Coordinates of C-alpha atoms and ligand atoms in Angstrom, one line a residue:
X1 CA 7.2 -2.9 -23.2
X2 CA 4.1 -0.9 -22.6
X3 CA 4.6 2.7 -23.6
X4 CA 5.3 4.9 -20.5
X5 CA 7.6 7.5 -19.1
X6 CA 8.9 7.8 -15.5
X7 CA 8.6 11.5 -14.9
X8 CA 9.0 13.6 -11.7
X9 CA 9.9 12.1 -8.3
X10 CA 6.9 11.6 -6.0
X11 CA 8.6 9.9 -3.1
X12 CA 12.3 9.5 -2.2
X13 CA 13.9 7.7 0.7
X14 CA 17.5 8.5 1.3
X15 CA 19.9 6.5 3.4
X16 CA 17.3 5.4 5.9
X17 CA 18.6 3.7 9.0
X18 CA 16.6 2.3 12.0
X19 CA 18.3 1.0 15.1
X20 CA 16.7 -0.2 18.3
X21 CA 18.9 -2.4 20.5
X22 CA 20.3 -3.7 17.2
X23 CA 20.2 -2.5 13.6
X24 CA 16.8 -3.2 12.0
X25 CA 17.0 -1.2 8.7
X26 CA 20.1 0.1 7.0
X27 CA 21.1 2.0 3.8
X28 CA 17.5 2.1 2.5
X29 CA 17.4 4.1 -0.7
X30 CA 14.6 4.2 -3.2
X31 CA 12.9 6.6 -5.5
X32 CA 9.3 6.4 -6.9
X33 CA 8.6 8.4 -10.0
X34 CA 5.3 9.4 -11.5
X35 CA 4.5 6.9 -14.2
X36 CA 3.0 8.6 -17.3
X37 CA 1.1 6.5 -19.8
X38 CA -0.5 8.0 -22.9
X39 CA -4.2 8.4 -22.5
X40 CA -4.4 7.0 -19.0
X41 CA -4.1 8.4 -15.5
X42 CA -1.7 5.7 -14.3
X43 CA -0.7 5.7 -10.6
X44 CA 2.2 3.9 -9.1
X45 CA 2.0 0.5 -7.3
X46 CA 5.0 -0.9 -5.4
X47 CA 5.1 -4.2 -3.6
X48 CA 7.4 -4.5 -0.6
X49 CA 8.1 -8.1 0.2
X50 CA 10.3 -9.7 2.8
X51 CA 10.3 -12.3 5.6
X52 CA 8.3 -11.9 8.8
X53 CA 10.2 -9.7 11.2
X54 CA 12.5 -8.3 8.6
X55 CA 11.3 -4.7 9.1
X56 CA 8.5 -4.0 6.6
X57 CA 6.1 -2.5 9.1
X58 CA 8.9 -0.3 10.5
X59 CA 9.7 0.9 7.0
X60 CA 6.1 1.7 6.3
X61 CA 5.9 3.7 9.5
X62 CA 9.0 5.7 8.6
X63 CA 8.0 6.3 5.0
X64 CA 4.6 7.6 6.2
X65 CA 6.2 10.0 8.6
X66 CA 4.7 8.3 11.6
X67 CA 8.1 7.2 12.9
X68 CA 11.5 9.0 12.9
X69 CA 14.3 7.0 11.4
X70 CA 17.6 6.8 13.3
X71 CA 19.1 8.5 10.3
X72 CA 18.1 9.4 6.7
X73 CA 15.1 11.2 5.3
X74 CA 11.9 10.7 3.3
X75 CA 10.6 13.4 1.0
X76 CA 7.6 13.7 -1.2
X77 CA 7.3 15.7 -4.5
X78 CA 9.8 18.6 -4.5
X79 CA 11.9 17.6 -1.6
X80 CA 9.2 18.2 0.9
X81 CA 9.9 16.2 4.1
X82 CA 7.1 13.8 4.8
X83 CA 5.0 14.4 7.9
X84 CA 2.4 12.3 9.7
X85 CA -0.9 12.6 8.0
X86 CA 0.5 13.0 4.5
X87 CA -0.2 9.4 3.7
X88 CA -3.1 7.0 4.3
X89 CA -1.8 4.0 6.2
X90 CA -3.8 0.8 6.6
X91 CA -2.1 -1.1 9.4
X92 CA -1.7 -4.7 9.9
X93 CA -3.9 -4.6 13.0
X94 CA -6.7 -2.5 11.3
X95 CA -6.7 0.2 13.9
X96 CA -10.1 1.8 14.2
X97 CA -11.7 4.3 16.6
X98 CA -13.4 2.0 19.0
X99 CA -15.7 4.6 20.4
X100 CA -17.2 5.6 17.0
X101 CA -19.5 3.7 14.8
X102 CA -18.3 2.5 11.4
X103 CA -20.4 5.2 9.7
X104 CA -19.0 7.9 12.0
X105 CA -15.4 6.9 11.4
X106 CA -16.0 6.8 7.6
X107 CA -17.7 10.2 7.7
X108 CA -14.8 11.7 9.5
X109 CA -12.4 10.3 6.9
X110 CA -14.6 11.5 4.0
X111 CA -14.8 15.0 5.5
X112 CA -11.0 15.3 5.1
X113 CA -11.4 14.9 1.3
X114 CA -12.6 18.1 -0.2
X115 CA -13.2 16.3 -3.5
X116 CA -16.1 14.5 -1.9
X117 CA -17.8 17.7 -0.8
X118 CA -21.6 17.1 -0.3
X119 CA -21.2 13.5 -1.7
X120 CA -19.8 11.9 1.5
X121 CA -22.9 10.0 2.5
X122 CA -23.5 8.6 -1.0
X123 CA -19.9 7.5 -1.4
X124 CA -19.8 5.8 2.0
X125 CA -23.0 3.9 1.1
X126 CA -21.4 2.9 -2.2
X127 CA -18.3 1.5 -0.6
X128 CA -20.3 -0.2 2.1
X129 CA -22.5 -1.9 -0.5
X130 CA -19.4 -2.9 -2.5
X131 CA -17.8 -4.4 0.5
X132 CA -20.9 -6.0 2.1
X133 CA -20.9 -3.6 5.1
X134 CA -24.2 -2.0 4.5
X135 CA -25.8 -3.7 7.6
X136 CA -22.8 -2.8 9.7
X137 CA -22.5 0.9 9.3
X138 CA -24.1 1.6 12.7
X139 CA -22.0 -0.9 14.6
X140 CA -18.9 -0.3 16.7
X141 CA -15.6 -1.9 15.7
X142 CA -15.7 -4.4 18.5
X143 CA -18.9 -5.7 17.0
X144 CA -17.2 -6.6 13.7
X145 CA -15.3 -9.6 12.5
X146 CA -11.6 -9.3 11.7
X147 CA -12.3 -9.2 7.9
X148 CA -15.0 -6.6 8.4
X149 CA -12.6 -4.4 10.4
X150 CA -10.1 -4.7 7.7
X151 CA -12.5 -3.6 5.0
X152 CA -13.6 -0.6 7.1
X153 CA -10.0 0.3 7.6
X154 CA -9.3 0.1 3.8
X155 CA -12.4 2.2 3.0
X156 CA -11.5 4.7 5.6
X157 CA -8.1 5.4 4.1
X158 CA -9.5 5.5 0.5
X159 CA -12.1 8.0 1.5
X160 CA -9.4 10.4 2.8
X161 CA -8.1 10.6 -0.7
X162 CA -4.4 10.9 0.1
X163 CA -2.1 10.6 -2.9
X164 CA -0.1 8.0 -1.0
X165 CA -1.7 4.9 0.4
X166 CA 0.4 2.3 2.3
X167 CA -1.2 -1.0 3.0
X168 CA 0.4 -3.4 5.5
X169 CA -1.0 -6.9 4.8
X170 CA -4.3 -5.8 3.2
X171 CA -5.2 -9.2 1.9
X172 CA -4.7 -11.5 4.9
X173 CA -8.1 -11.7 6.4
X174 CA -10.1 -11.7 3.2
X175 CA -12.0 -14.6 1.8
X176 CA -11.6 -15.4 -1.9
X177 CA -14.5 -13.2 -3.0
X178 CA -13.4 -10.2 -0.9
X179 CA -9.9 -10.6 -2.1
X180 CA -10.9 -10.2 -5.7
X181 CA -12.9 -7.1 -4.7
X182 CA -10.1 -5.6 -2.8
X183 CA -7.7 -6.2 -5.7
X184 CA -10.1 -4.7 -8.2
X185 CA -10.6 -1.7 -5.9
X186 CA -6.9 -1.1 -5.5
X187 CA -6.5 -1.2 -9.2
X188 CA -9.3 1.2 -9.6
X189 CA -7.7 3.5 -7.0
X190 CA -4.3 3.3 -8.8
X191 CA -6.0 4.4 -12.0
X192 CA -8.1 7.1 -10.4
X193 CA -5.3 9.7 -10.4
X194 CA -1.9 10.1 -12.0
X195 CA -0.3 10.8 -8.7
X196 CA -1.8 8.0 -6.6
X197 CA 1.0 5.9 -5.2
X198 CA 0.3 2.6 -3.4
X199 CA 2.8 0.6 -1.4
X200 CA 1.6 -2.8 -0.6
X201 CA 3.2 -5.1 2.0
X202 CA 2.0 -8.6 1.7
X203 CA 2.9 -12.2 2.4
X204 CA 0.6 -13.0 -0.5
X205 CA 3.3 -12.3 -3.1
X206 CA 1.4 -13.4 -6.1
X207 CA -1.5 -11.1 -5.4
X208 CA 0.5 -8.0 -4.6
X209 CA 3.0 -8.5 -7.5
X210 CA 0.2 -9.0 -9.9
X211 CA -1.1 -5.5 -9.4
X212 CA 2.3 -3.8 -9.0
X213 CA 4.7 -2.0 -11.4
X214 CA 7.7 -2.5 -9.1
X215 CA 8.8 -4.9 -6.4
X216 CA 11.3 -4.1 -3.6
X217 CA 12.7 -7.1 -1.8
X218 CA 13.7 -6.2 1.8
X219 CA 16.2 -8.6 3.2
X220 CA 19.5 -9.2 5.0
X221 CA 22.8 -9.4 3.3
X222 CA 25.7 -11.7 4.5
X223 CA 27.9 -10.1 7.1
X224 CA 25.8 -7.0 7.5
X225 CA 23.4 -6.3 10.3
X226 CA 20.0 -4.9 9.5
X227 CA 17.8 -5.3 6.4
X228 CA 18.0 -3.3 3.2
X229 CA 16.4 -3.3 -0.2
X230 CA 18.3 -6.2 -1.7
X231 CA 16.7 -6.0 -5.1
X232 CA 14.4 -3.8 -7.1
X233 CA 12.4 -5.5 -9.9
X234 CA 11.0 -3.3 -12.6
X235 CA 7.9 -5.3 -13.7
X236 CA 7.2 -2.9 -16.6
X237 CA 10.5 -3.7 -18.2
X238 CA 9.6 -7.4 -17.9
X239 CA 6.2 -6.8 -19.5
X240 CA 4.6 -8.0 -16.3
X241 CA 2.8 -4.8 -15.3
X242 CA -0.7 -3.8 -16.2
X243 CA -1.4 -7.2 -18.0
X244 CA -4.8 -8.8 -17.5
X245 CA -4.7 -12.3 -16.1
X246 CA -0.9 -12.0 -15.6
X247 CA -1.0 -14.6 -12.9
X248 CA -1.4 -17.4 -15.4
X249 CA 1.6 -16.4 -17.5
X250 CA 4.8 -18.5 -17.2
X251 CA 7.0 -15.4 -17.0
X252 CA 5.0 -14.1 -14.1
X253 CA 5.5 -17.4 -12.2
X254 CA 9.2 -17.3 -12.9
X255 CA 9.5 -13.8 -11.4
X256 CA 7.5 -15.0 -8.3
X257 CA 10.0 -17.9 -8.0
X258 CA 12.9 -15.5 -8.3
X259 CA 11.4 -13.3 -5.6
X260 CA 10.9 -16.2 -3.3
X261 CA 14.5 -17.3 -3.7
X262 CA 15.7 -13.9 -2.6
X263 CA 13.6 -13.9 0.6
Ligands
ATP1 N1 9.8 -0.8 19.5 C1 10.7 -1.8 19.1 N2 11.8 -2.0 19.9 C2 12.7 -2.9 19.5 N3 12.5 -3.7 18.4 C3 11.4 -3.6 17.6 C4 10.4 -2.6 18.0 N4 9.5 -2.6 17.0 C5 9.8 -3.6 16.2 N5 11.0 -4.2 16.5 C6 11.8 -5.2 15.8 O1 11.9 -4.8 14.5 C7 11.9 -5.9 13.6 C8 11.1 -5.6 12.4 O2 9.7 -5.6 12.8 P1 8.5 -5.4 11.7 O3 7.3 -5.3 12.5 O4 8.8 -4.2 10.9 O5 8.6 -6.7 10.9 P2 7.7 -7.1 9.6 O6 8.7 -7.3 8.4 O7 6.6 -6.1 9.4 O8 7.2 -8.6 10.0 P3 5.7 -9.2 9.7 O9 5.8 -9.7 8.3 O10 5.7 -10.4 10.7 O11 4.7 -8.2 10.0 C9 11.5 -7.1 14.4 O12 12.6 -7.9 14.6 C10 11.0 -6.5 15.7 O13 11.3 -7.3 16.8
MG2 MG1 4.6 -6.3 9.6

């Protein structure tokens, strides 16, 4: 197993419940700790997988403080209740400010990140170049394709520099080349700071698990209404985390099969 320590708690969900006209989520408990690896600033990457309609997006909203659970609590660091704005969320529908150009939206995000002081323009241009958006910076969102909107949305949240970045279906609209770039970028982000924590919701299980250290499987259990975390898989223990070209390894494919059986 790769040498590492799981240190202080960065994010804790306790007894989360969400009920609308029927129970959606129940008894959700998890704890993400700061992973420390010698000589590296290693962030945390969690994959949240589950069938369509099971409650992943609702859970992301609660974890990010954008929605109140019916019961339970989410805290970050030393028991600080999470509040809206603490986390960068990239939503499934790639919400963008329709009345601002891409550049204006990105600048607004960059200005929230004091680490980028005086470098905002340069960093935006770098990201735009990397994601083939250079010619699109002065357009409005309605003038973009779905995949372009998605890339703008990802860059927007990365520029804000939050420690927590939640991504709901970040890979769905990307072509093969963009997918590789997005994966590489997320890996780079996860290594950019010890405390960065990424939670990825994706139907592309292979891609999200390949860059994660932990998998949470959200599902229903017999006789109980509402979904919960049925299983947590520690990929580090299985020597499946932080391994280059892991997707080709037999043991990786076996874990993917195991996850699919649980869905
Ligand atoms: N405002 C609401 N009122 C009532 N039910 C809702 C509301 N919002 C969501 N739901 C229900 O909550 C359940 C979970 O929805 P959610 O969007 O979290 O699923 P999901 O796992 O993200 O699915 P997908 O993979 O298709 O995105 C669904 O059955 C949905 O109908
Ligand atoms: Mg969803």
